[in-house]
Amino acid sequence: QVQLVESGGGLVQAGGSLRLSCAVSGRALSFYRMGWFRQAPGKEREFVAAISWSDGSTSYADSVKGRFAISRDNAKNTVYLQMNSLKPEDTAVYSCAAGRLINMKYEVEYWGQGTQVTVSS
């Protein structure tokens, strides 16, 4: 089974930066796209960013383009989410995910436990 463990969440002031990490263990990881999702209180879970484990191609939600950057370190089996220019509306539990493109849609197969990010005004 693929295991995902997030870390790096915390409290940050608006305009600040935070870097999340997702430690990944498992096999056949090249078949997966790694992603970050977030869920704010009272809101539905939403997609944030994704990266191909094999070729490094990325995609982002419009709300975070230009502010967030997803990356991966294959040697360390770790995926990162660098978050800059943080806004209060970025406050949420951020979860790492592993999924695949099924009929050109991203279907998550594994989830991490999540890490809390709180942005104060």
mmCIF file of C-alpha atoms in Angstrom:
data_model
loop_
_atom_site.group_PDB
_atom_site.id
_atom_site.type_symbol
_atom_site.label_atom_id
_atom_site.label_comp_id
_atom_site.label_asym_id
_atom_site.label_seq_id
_atom_site.Cartn_x
_atom_site.Cartn_y
_atom_site.Cartn_z
ATOM 1 C CA GLN A 1 0.000 0.000 0.000
ATOM 2 C CA VAL A 2 1.088 3.557 -0.651
ATOM 3 C CA GLN A 3 1.587 5.577 2.518
ATOM 4 C CA LEU A 4 1.561 9.369 2.663
ATOM 5 C CA VAL A 5 2.617 11.445 5.666
ATOM 6 C CA GLU A 6 2.293 15.235 5.605
ATOM 7 C CA SER A 7 4.204 17.738 7.678
ATOM 8 C CA GLY A 8 5.025 21.440 7.747
ATOM 9 C CA GLY A 9 1.683 22.984 8.587
ATOM 10 C CA GLY A 10 1.300 25.749 11.119
ATOM 11 C CA LEU A 11 0.271 29.322 11.764
ATOM 12 C CA VAL A 12 1.519 32.073 9.487
ATOM 13 C CA GLN A 13 0.648 35.711 8.950
ATOM 14 C CA ALA A 14 -0.964 36.857 5.715
ATOM 15 C CA GLY A 15 1.684 37.475 3.086
ATOM 16 C CA GLY A 16 4.000 34.920 4.610
ATOM 17 C CA SER A 17 5.239 31.591 3.339
ATOM 18 C CA LEU A 18 5.031 27.978 4.378
ATOM 19 C CA ARG A 19 6.376 24.752 2.923
ATOM 20 C CA LEU A 20 4.508 21.479 3.242
ATOM 21 C CA SER A 21 6.118 18.085 2.819
ATOM 22 C CA CYS A 22 4.628 14.720 1.943
ATOM 23 C CA ALA A 23 6.740 11.647 2.577
ATOM 24 C CA VAL A 24 5.739 8.848 0.228
ATOM 25 C CA SER A 25 6.364 5.135 0.565
ATOM 26 C CA GLY A 26 5.257 2.317 -1.692
ATOM 27 C CA ARG A 27 6.023 0.826 -5.043
ATOM 28 C CA ALA A 28 5.316 1.594 -8.683
ATOM 29 C CA LEU A 29 5.179 5.272 -7.812
ATOM 30 C CA SER A 30 5.906 6.274 -11.400
ATOM 31 C CA PHE A 31 2.326 5.309 -12.252
ATOM 32 C CA TYR A 32 0.909 7.972 -9.923
ATOM 33 C CA ARG A 33 0.324 11.650 -9.983
ATOM 34 C CA MET A 34 0.886 13.257 -6.597
ATOM 35 C CA GLY A 35 -1.428 15.986 -5.472
ATOM 36 C CA TRP A 36 -2.325 18.404 -2.716
ATOM 37 C CA PHE A 37 -5.900 19.077 -1.692
ATOM 38 C CA ARG A 38 -7.329 21.281 1.010
ATOM 39 C CA GLN A 39 -10.517 21.531 3.000
ATOM 40 C CA ALA A 40 -11.569 24.572 4.984
ATOM 41 C CA PRO A 41 -14.167 24.422 7.783
ATOM 42 C CA GLY A 42 -17.638 24.162 6.296
ATOM 43 C CA LYS A 43 -16.262 23.863 2.776
ATOM 44 C CA GLU A 44 -15.835 21.008 0.340
ATOM 45 C CA ARG A 45 -12.428 19.571 -0.328
ATOM 46 C CA GLU A 46 -10.759 21.235 -3.288
ATOM 47 C CA PHE A 47 -7.857 20.484 -5.550
ATOM 48 C CA VAL A 48 -4.747 22.621 -5.077
ATOM 49 C CA ALA A 49 -1.907 21.215 -7.175
ATOM 50 C CA ALA A 50 -0.579 18.021 -8.719
ATOM 51 C CA ILE A 51 2.669 16.718 -10.130
ATOM 52 C CA SER A 52 3.578 13.672 -12.163
ATOM 53 C CA TRP A 53 5.962 11.449 -10.259
ATOM 54 C CA SER A 54 7.614 10.330 -13.487
ATOM 55 C CA ASP A 55 8.096 13.467 -15.598
ATOM 56 C CA GLY A 56 7.408 16.305 -13.159
ATOM 57 C CA SER A 57 4.585 17.927 -15.097
ATOM 58 C CA THR A 58 2.415 20.119 -12.871
ATOM 59 C CA SER A 59 -1.059 21.556 -12.645
ATOM 60 C CA TYR A 60 -2.592 24.128 -10.295
ATOM 61 C CA ALA A 61 -5.912 25.464 -9.198
ATOM 62 C CA ASP A 62 -6.499 28.981 -10.474
ATOM 63 C CA SER A 63 -6.716 30.282 -6.918
ATOM 64 C CA VAL A 64 -3.087 29.399 -6.174
ATOM 65 C CA LYS A 65 -1.357 29.941 -9.512
ATOM 66 C CA GLY A 66 1.644 32.203 -9.146
ATOM 67 C CA ARG A 67 1.694 31.749 -5.360
ATOM 68 C CA PHE A 68 2.090 28.020 -4.781
ATOM 69 C CA ALA A 69 4.593 25.621 -6.317
ATOM 70 C CA ILE A 70 4.498 21.846 -6.173
ATOM 71 C CA SER A 71 7.687 19.856 -6.579
ATOM 72 C CA ARG A 72 9.064 16.422 -5.886
ATOM 73 C CA ASP A 73 12.368 14.884 -4.898
ATOM 74 C CA ASN A 74 12.438 11.391 -6.345
ATOM 75 C CA ALA A 75 15.540 10.389 -4.392
ATOM 76 C CA LYS A 76 13.829 11.280 -1.111
ATOM 77 C CA ASN A 77 10.364 10.090 -2.158
ATOM 78 C CA THR A 78 8.998 13.420 -1.030
ATOM 79 C CA VAL A 79 6.535 15.872 -2.536
ATOM 80 C CA TYR A 80 6.519 19.524 -1.500
ATOM 81 C CA LEU A 81 4.092 22.381 -1.655
ATOM 82 C CA GLN A 82 5.748 25.778 -1.367
ATOM 83 C CA MET A 83 3.130 28.349 -0.432
ATOM 84 C CA ASN A 84 3.946 32.037 -0.812
ATOM 85 C CA SER A 85 1.894 35.202 -0.441
ATOM 86 C CA LEU A 86 -0.510 33.339 1.788
ATOM 87 C CA LYS A 87 -4.004 34.685 2.301
ATOM 88 C CA PRO A 88 -6.514 34.027 5.087
ATOM 89 C CA GLU A 89 -8.657 32.134 2.587
ATOM 90 C CA ASP A 90 -5.816 29.621 2.237
ATOM 91 C CA THR A 91 -6.580 28.426 5.763
ATOM 92 C CA ALA A 92 -7.464 24.735 5.575
ATOM 93 C CA VAL A 93 -6.356 21.217 6.290
ATOM 94 C CA TYR A 94 -3.984 20.287 3.501
ATOM 95 C CA SER A 95 -3.795 16.643 2.453
ATOM 96 C CA CYS A 96 -1.374 14.845 0.219
ATOM 97 C CA ALA A 97 -2.784 12.381 -2.297
ATOM 98 C CA ALA A 98 -1.706 9.782 -4.815
ATOM 99 C CA GLY A 99 -3.906 9.146 -7.815
ATOM 100 C CA ARG A 100 -4.093 8.345 -11.464
ATOM 101 C CA LEU A 101 -5.568 9.882 -14.556
ATOM 102 C CA ILE A 102 -8.662 7.877 -15.419
ATOM 103 C CA ASN A 103 -10.383 8.965 -18.618
ATOM 104 C CA MET A 104 -8.381 12.192 -18.313
ATOM 105 C CA LYS A 105 -9.715 12.823 -14.797
ATOM 106 C CA TYR A 106 -7.646 12.728 -11.628
ATOM 107 C CA GLU A 107 -8.889 9.954 -9.347
ATOM 108 C CA VAL A 108 -7.306 9.800 -5.893
ATOM 109 C CA GLU A 109 -6.438 6.340 -4.594
ATOM 110 C CA TYR A 110 -4.517 7.154 -1.393
ATOM 111 C CA TRP A 111 -4.722 9.977 1.137
ATOM 112 C CA GLY A 112 -2.463 11.290 3.839
ATOM 113 C CA GLN A 113 -3.758 12.329 7.255
ATOM 114 C CA GLY A 114 -3.559 16.054 6.566
ATOM 115 C CA THR A 115 -1.783 19.008 8.126
ATOM 116 C CA GLN A 116 -3.389 22.222 9.352
ATOM 117 C CA VAL A 117 -2.455 25.531 7.750
ATOM 118 C CA THR A 118 -3.789 28.675 9.390
ATOM 119 C CA VAL A 119 -3.218 32.119 7.877
ATOM 120 C CA SER A 120 -3.983 35.075 10.108
ATOM 121 C CA SER A 121 -4.972 38.505 8.857
#
